[in-house]
Amino acid sequence: MNDERTGQGFTRRRALQIGAAAAVAAGAGPVLGGEAAAQAAPALPAGPAAGGFARPGAAVRPRFRWWWPDGLVDPAEIRREIDQIADAGFGGAEIVAVHHSIRDKSVLDPAGHGWGTPAWNAGVEAALDQAARRGVTVDLTIGPAWPAAVPTITPDDEAAVQELAYGTVPVAGGATHDGPVPEPVTAPEDGVTRRHLVAVHAVRTAAANTTRKETGLDPASFTDLTSKVAGERITWTAPEGGDWLLFSYWRRGSGQRPESGPHSSPDSCVVDHFSRAGTRAVTAFWEARLLSRDIRKLIKRAGGTLFEDSIELETAALNWTPDLPAEFRRRRGYDLMPYLPVIVRLKENTKFAYDAATTAHVRHDFWQTVSDLFNEFHFAALAKWAHSIGLEYRAQPYGLETDAIHTAAILDVPEGESLGFKNLDDYRALAGGRDMGGRKVLSCEAGAYQGGAYNTTWGKFLRTMGGAYAAGLNQTVLHGFSYAAAPGAAWPGFAAFTPYNGGIGFSESWGPRQPTWRHVPDVAGYLARVHLAMQAGKSRIDVAVFRQKGYTKTGIGAGWFTKSGVPLGWTHQLISAPLLDLPSATVSGGRLAPDGPAYKVVFVEGDRFGGNECTLPLGTARTMLRLTKAGLPLVFLGDWSAATVPGLARDGENEQLRAVLTQVFAQPRVRVVAAEADVPGALADLGLRPAVAYAEASTLLTAHRRDGRADYFYLCNGKHAETVKPPVAAIDHEVTFTRSDREAVPYRLDLWTGETERVAVYREEGDTITLRVALQPSEATVIILARGGEAPSATASQAELRVDRQRLVARARAAGTYSTTLRGGRTVQTVIGAVPEARTLTAWRLQVEDMTPDGVKRHDLELDGLKAWPDIPELADVSGIGTYSTTVDWTGGGAVLELGEVFDTCRVTVNGHRLPVSVIVPVVDIGPWLRRGANTIEVEVATTLNNRLRVSDPGVYGGASRQRYGLVGPVRLVPYGEAVVPTR
């Protein structure tokens, strides 16, 4: 970026400017409409002058996962921790029993202090009561840790999680098996004592169907021998010719327990997630043991959501439920039994196969049935029950081969996770369900890093999350906040996930133990403003990408759009077939779900989880025909001439599908392309363009919300996945935005201060506004297009421009005459007088609060040059807070303070005025607070605890590398000159 010329006047420095001189005059503020003007928090205020962005409400503030060592907590300490969370600017916490770091579980006394005991309930009651007093909310997890479990069932109960284990023995053609039916190939887990023989089958092997990992079977040879079993014994002679396999299938409890137990006495058992019985076991326990009269009342005052973690139903066999065969026949229209040989699993892998098409389509039908049961009997049922007690239902609906996109439309708050999600399309899958289901929030379990305990920086956290907000995320639940103490926990206190197997554990234990906690309100405010803007109104998305299987947490992208469309400004979400049956799936003005995401086009490609086979449910094809006849554009990628239904076809079903698609392809708003490279041509031919566009491919990521007549665009210079190499570079280019109101003008929201500033330099053309965007790697901002009062503007300028009290003010770092082209085409000149040279500040006094197991120690040093703490002998293994102070003589004018390298968070104080500083780009305009003569500048820097723990607890943290703490710089004071642009 050229520091002396700003092109369109939208530079990184302007995005970061925070002084009072940069605030929007009340008369020039945008007029926001729709939900923003009508609703209380979390909706937006009537205008930036109302202070809503500066002080977002608790409903949009980030939250914590709050880890308790079961019920071994003190209610007084619980109240203190609620205060700590609220005082730091967070909107609440999610209580969960987690103690992976405690290897000796006996010290927790699950009988006296376990989940669901009176001690647990006393802690929950204290949390809810204090939350109500502080105006924040508390979320309650569905069980102790995860998956959902209760102590009132055993692994043998019908309500317990189930598995189908198979056994097999070979039988040569013409030979006789006379003896016990085959035993399961996997032994039962501890506590599982019962089993039920479901069926016995025989199938001949077929070399033609054998794959690299699967033994081929001949489906025509399938023989049901169940009726021949007597007392778990069978006598059967195989037909002559070929080799046969004798199969048995045993239904039994999987014996799964929640993570890192025991959390209760007796130990809890995971429930069946695919049956009414499993759900009833959960709700019955809550009604009887958790929902005391006082807790019920407090939930009404301070309850947030009922939360369920990712669905980690782990089994070495096959996930099952007793009614699955009957439900399969009812929902799919045929008998599952002949296909069990190619459905069963061993350690998550299928072992047998029929012909490829039959095998793939039957497996699709099996998991579609499991998905149906999961959504109907578990998610929908629990959502209804949660509502009855005053909670919403938040869950991570993935982990199995089920339709998480559909589930996201059922949940009040679907949630993803930054640790497990491989790229932004994993979020876009859940966002598609959320928006088509008419929900507002997509949440995220954020900031879990393997080996990240006590070394995670807020910079790393924001770099991780920045792109996710562009993919539809608009609520952040940080991972996490640990309760203060637990038996055997070493300094700095109990941490749920560290030590982990003797080494450095997951994530962070945020809270007052962390040196950066002093600065955390700045980060919390930043996140709250992102949430506030990205919960305004409704999503507006360019493209709905149809998925035959609604999986997420896969990292599998979306055809041309993921790798080529996004860099050009296209936005997309993923949808699955059930979403097209929702009430929102109507068309108006060529848009699908016009009152929701308002997709401009539906993109259909082959099944990316099924060899890119061109499959489509017959009912969905008919729906697409109806939608495109109503004006919805469709783009199909691939050869659809031999399209099939995704499941096992009934008689004539594939022929019917092809006939419907022939009608679809004949419609005027439909295009079929052979290759990904042809997609942009099809979009152009349909007259479609993205809501945000740039001339060349960029790393800019965007999200768009519309609230009445106002448009909100979140912009982040990020990447599609954390693993993408090389890292992104700074960007500085024009961006064109489509506005819903042709009278709207652009404003820029400073996410670190909440100030909203009129953009001074832009071009208008019809329904678009073009301005220049300059962002450093991972830096983010929000552009608002809304009506506002009259204010001067320009279409181009050699200087940096801002609007100040109905005037255009030019700024530059060097003296000179600067041209500005005003709206209307007139060019004017602005003269900026002498500007002092930039100076590097090298002499500092450093005072350090050194956090140690023995308390805080003090260090006071004089520095004639900046360097990282490990390079200063007195501070080599110190962690804490350092205050750097210096005195600067100033002759007048403004200046920007560039801090250079800083680790980790910081604040700047100039002559007693405290200023928050971006964690991503530590640059701050200090001009409004400089005065002639001596000026005191202080930079307060906070670190992680990594360097101290290396020496205080070397058995766990000794292998960690020292981190480069402190203000490393170089710190530069860069003066600028300003002058009013003549506009009359």
XYZ file of N, CA and C in Angstrom, residues 107 334 514 660 701 771 840 947:
24
model
N -11.083 -38.827 43.600
C -11.034 -37.632 44.440
C -12.260 -36.754 44.221
N -38.911 -50.763 1.415
C -38.445 -52.127 1.156
C -37.758 -52.676 2.408
N -5.201 -15.654 33.781
C -4.453 -15.284 32.583
C -4.038 -13.816 32.642
N -38.421 -36.250 -15.537
C -38.608 -34.962 -14.868
C -37.437 -34.037 -15.167
N -12.902 -12.346 2.231
C -14.062 -13.176 2.525
C -15.187 -12.273 3.003
N -16.047 1.061 -3.489
C -15.067 1.756 -2.664
C -13.845 0.863 -2.508
N 11.256 6.736 15.476
C 11.207 5.450 16.157
C 11.477 5.676 17.637
N 5.640 -19.147 29.377
C 7.049 -19.075 29.771
C 7.255 -19.351 31.251
